mmCIF file of C-alpha atoms in Angstrom:
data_model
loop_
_atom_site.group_PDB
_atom_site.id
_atom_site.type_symbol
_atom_site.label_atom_id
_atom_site.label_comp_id
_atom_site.label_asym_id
_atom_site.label_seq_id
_atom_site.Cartn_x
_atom_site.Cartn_y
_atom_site.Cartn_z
ATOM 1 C CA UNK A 1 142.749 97.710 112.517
ATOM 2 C CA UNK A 2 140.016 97.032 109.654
ATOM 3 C CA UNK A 3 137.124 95.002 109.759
ATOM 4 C CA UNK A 4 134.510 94.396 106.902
ATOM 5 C CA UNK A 5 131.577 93.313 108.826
ATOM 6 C CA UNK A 6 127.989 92.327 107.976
ATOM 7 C CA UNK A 7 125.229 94.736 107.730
ATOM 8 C CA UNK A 8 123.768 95.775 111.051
ATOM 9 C CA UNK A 9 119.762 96.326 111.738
ATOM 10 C CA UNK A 10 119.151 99.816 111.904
ATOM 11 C CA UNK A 11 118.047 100.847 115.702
ATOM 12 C CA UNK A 12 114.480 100.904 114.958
ATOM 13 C CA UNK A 13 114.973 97.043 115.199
ATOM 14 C CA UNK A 14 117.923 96.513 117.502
ATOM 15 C CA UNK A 15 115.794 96.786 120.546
ATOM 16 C CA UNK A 16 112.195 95.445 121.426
ATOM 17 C CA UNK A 17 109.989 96.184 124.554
ATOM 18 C CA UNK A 18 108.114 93.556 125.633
ATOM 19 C CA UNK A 19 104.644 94.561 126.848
ATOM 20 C CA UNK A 20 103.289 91.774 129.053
ATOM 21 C CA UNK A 21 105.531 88.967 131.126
ATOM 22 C CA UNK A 22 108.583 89.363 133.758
ATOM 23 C CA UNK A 23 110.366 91.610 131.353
ATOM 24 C CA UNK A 24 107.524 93.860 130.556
ATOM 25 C CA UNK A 25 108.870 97.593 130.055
ATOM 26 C CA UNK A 26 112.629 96.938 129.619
ATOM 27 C CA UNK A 27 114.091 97.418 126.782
ATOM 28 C CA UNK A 28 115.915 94.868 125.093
ATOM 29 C CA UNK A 29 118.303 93.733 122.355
ATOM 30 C CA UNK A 30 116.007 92.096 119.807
ATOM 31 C CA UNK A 31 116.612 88.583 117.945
ATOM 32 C CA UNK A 32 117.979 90.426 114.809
ATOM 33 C CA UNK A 33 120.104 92.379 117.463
ATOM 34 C CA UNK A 34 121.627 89.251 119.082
ATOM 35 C CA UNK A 35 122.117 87.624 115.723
ATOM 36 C CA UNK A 36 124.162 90.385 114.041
ATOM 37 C CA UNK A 37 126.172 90.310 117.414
ATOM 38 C CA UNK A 38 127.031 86.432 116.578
ATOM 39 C CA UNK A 39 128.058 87.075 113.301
ATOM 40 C CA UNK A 40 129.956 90.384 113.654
ATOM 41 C CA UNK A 41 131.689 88.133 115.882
ATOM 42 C CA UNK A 42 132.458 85.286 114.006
ATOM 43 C CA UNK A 43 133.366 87.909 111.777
ATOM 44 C CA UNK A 44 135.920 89.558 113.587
ATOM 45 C CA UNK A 45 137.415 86.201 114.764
ATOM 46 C CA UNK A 46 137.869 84.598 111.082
ATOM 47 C CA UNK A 47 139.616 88.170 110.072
ATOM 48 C CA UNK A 48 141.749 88.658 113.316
ATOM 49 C CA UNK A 49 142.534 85.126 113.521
ATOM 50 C CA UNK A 50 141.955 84.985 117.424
ATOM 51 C CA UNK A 51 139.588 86.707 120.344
ATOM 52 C CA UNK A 52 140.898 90.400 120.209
ATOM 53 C CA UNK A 53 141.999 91.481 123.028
ATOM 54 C CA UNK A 54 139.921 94.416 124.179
ATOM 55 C CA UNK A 55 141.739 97.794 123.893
ATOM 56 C CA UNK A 56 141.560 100.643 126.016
ATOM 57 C CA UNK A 57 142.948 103.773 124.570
ATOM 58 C CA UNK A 58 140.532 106.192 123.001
ATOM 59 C CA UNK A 59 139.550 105.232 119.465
ATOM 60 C CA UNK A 60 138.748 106.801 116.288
ATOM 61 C CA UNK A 61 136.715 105.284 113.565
ATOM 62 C CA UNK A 62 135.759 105.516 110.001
ATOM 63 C CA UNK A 63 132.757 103.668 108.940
ATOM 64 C CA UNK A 64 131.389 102.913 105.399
ATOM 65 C CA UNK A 65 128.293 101.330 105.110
ATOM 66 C CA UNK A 66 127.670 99.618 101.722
ATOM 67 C CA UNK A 67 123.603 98.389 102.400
ATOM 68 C CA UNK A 68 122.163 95.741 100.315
ATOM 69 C CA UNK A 69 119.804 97.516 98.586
ATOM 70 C CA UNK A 70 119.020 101.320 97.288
ATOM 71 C CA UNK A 71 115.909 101.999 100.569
ATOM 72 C CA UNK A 72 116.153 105.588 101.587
ATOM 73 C CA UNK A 73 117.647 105.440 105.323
ATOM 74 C CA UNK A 74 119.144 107.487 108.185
ATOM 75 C CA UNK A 75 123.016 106.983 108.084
ATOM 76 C CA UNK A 76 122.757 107.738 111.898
ATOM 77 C CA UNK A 77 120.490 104.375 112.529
ATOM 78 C CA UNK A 78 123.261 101.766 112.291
ATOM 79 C CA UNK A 79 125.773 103.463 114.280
ATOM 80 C CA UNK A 80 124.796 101.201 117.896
ATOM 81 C CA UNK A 81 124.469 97.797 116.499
ATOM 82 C CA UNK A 82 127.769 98.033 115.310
ATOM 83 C CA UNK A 83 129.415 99.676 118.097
ATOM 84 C CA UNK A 84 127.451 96.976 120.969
ATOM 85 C CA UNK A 85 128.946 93.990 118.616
ATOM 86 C CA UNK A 86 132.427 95.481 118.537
ATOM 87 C CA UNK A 87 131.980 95.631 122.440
ATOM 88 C CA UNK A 88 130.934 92.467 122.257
ATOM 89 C CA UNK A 89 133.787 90.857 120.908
ATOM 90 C CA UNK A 90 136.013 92.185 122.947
ATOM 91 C CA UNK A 91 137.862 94.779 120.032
ATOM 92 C CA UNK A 92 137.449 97.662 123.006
ATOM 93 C CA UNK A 93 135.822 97.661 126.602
ATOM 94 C CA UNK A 94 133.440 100.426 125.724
ATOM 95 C CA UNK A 95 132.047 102.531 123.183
ATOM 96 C CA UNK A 96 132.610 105.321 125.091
ATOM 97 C CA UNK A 97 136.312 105.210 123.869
ATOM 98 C CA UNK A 98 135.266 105.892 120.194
ATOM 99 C CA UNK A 99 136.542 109.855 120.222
ATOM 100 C CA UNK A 100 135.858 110.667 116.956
ATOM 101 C CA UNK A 101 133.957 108.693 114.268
ATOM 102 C CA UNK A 102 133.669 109.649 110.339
ATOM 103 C CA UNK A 103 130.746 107.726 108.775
ATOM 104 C CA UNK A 104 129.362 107.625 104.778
ATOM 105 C CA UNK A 105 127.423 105.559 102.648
ATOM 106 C CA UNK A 106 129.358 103.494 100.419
ATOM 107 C CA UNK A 107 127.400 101.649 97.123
ATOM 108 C CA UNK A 108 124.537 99.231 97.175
ATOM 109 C CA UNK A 109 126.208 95.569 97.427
ATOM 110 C CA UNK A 110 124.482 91.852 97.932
ATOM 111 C CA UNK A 111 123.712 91.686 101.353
ATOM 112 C CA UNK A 112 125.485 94.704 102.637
ATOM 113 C CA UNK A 113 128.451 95.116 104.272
ATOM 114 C CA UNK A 114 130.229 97.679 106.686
ATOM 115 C CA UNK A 115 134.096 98.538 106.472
ATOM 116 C CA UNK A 116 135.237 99.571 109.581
ATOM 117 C CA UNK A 117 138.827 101.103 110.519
ATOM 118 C CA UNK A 118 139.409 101.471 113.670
ATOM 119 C CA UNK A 119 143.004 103.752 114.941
ATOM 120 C CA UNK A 120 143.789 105.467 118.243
ATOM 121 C CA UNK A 121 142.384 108.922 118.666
ATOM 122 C CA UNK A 122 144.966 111.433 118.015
ATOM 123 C CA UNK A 123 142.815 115.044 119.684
ATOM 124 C CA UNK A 124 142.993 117.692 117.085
ATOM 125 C CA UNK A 125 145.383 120.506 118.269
ATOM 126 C CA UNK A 126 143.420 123.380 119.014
ATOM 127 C CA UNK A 127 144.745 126.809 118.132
ATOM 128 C CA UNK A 128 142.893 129.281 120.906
#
């Protein structure tokens, strides 16, 4: 399966903390979180043409992420707002099924944009 989704926050914003009220010291999914959630999902729905229906075989992925503009970041900072929206979909149960993952930058596009294939995970024979 292959998705081009939106650009994900990096995890420096995907969570907030409040620090005063009912849910002080928990650690939350932020507003930017929640909306890149919505729209993955919308996403996923206009390309699949339906809910998916959540797998759950083991899963390997190859990620490119194409952000919208030339900022230094760390490739490893978008990894769990993309992988929580595909969750949240319903494309598998659990991120824990993603076995092996292969992630690059791609070039700078307007607005950014991640391509996403997703295949079951085939283990690598081992020869010992």
């Amino acid at each position: 399966m292959k998705l081009i989704l939106p650009f994900p926050p990096s995890v420096n914003t995907y969570w907030r903390a409040p620090n005063k009220g009912p849910l002080k010291g928990r650690h939350l999914i932020s507003a930017k979180g929640r909306e890149y959630q919505s729209a993955a999902c919308a996403a996923i729905i206009k390309q699949l043409r339906r809910l998916p229906k959540p797998t759950t075989a083991d899963v390997a992925v190859e990620i490119i992420f194409y952000p919208p503009d030339a900022r230094r970041r760390d490739l490893d900072n978008y990894n769990k707002a993309l992988f929580d929206a595909l969750t949240h979909a319903g494309v598998w149960k659990d991120d824990s099924q993603v076995k092996r993952m292969l992630v690059e930058w791609g070039p700078v596009v307007p607005k950014g944009k991640v391509e996403i294939t997703i295949s079951k995970y085939e283990p690598a024979v081992s020869t010992a």
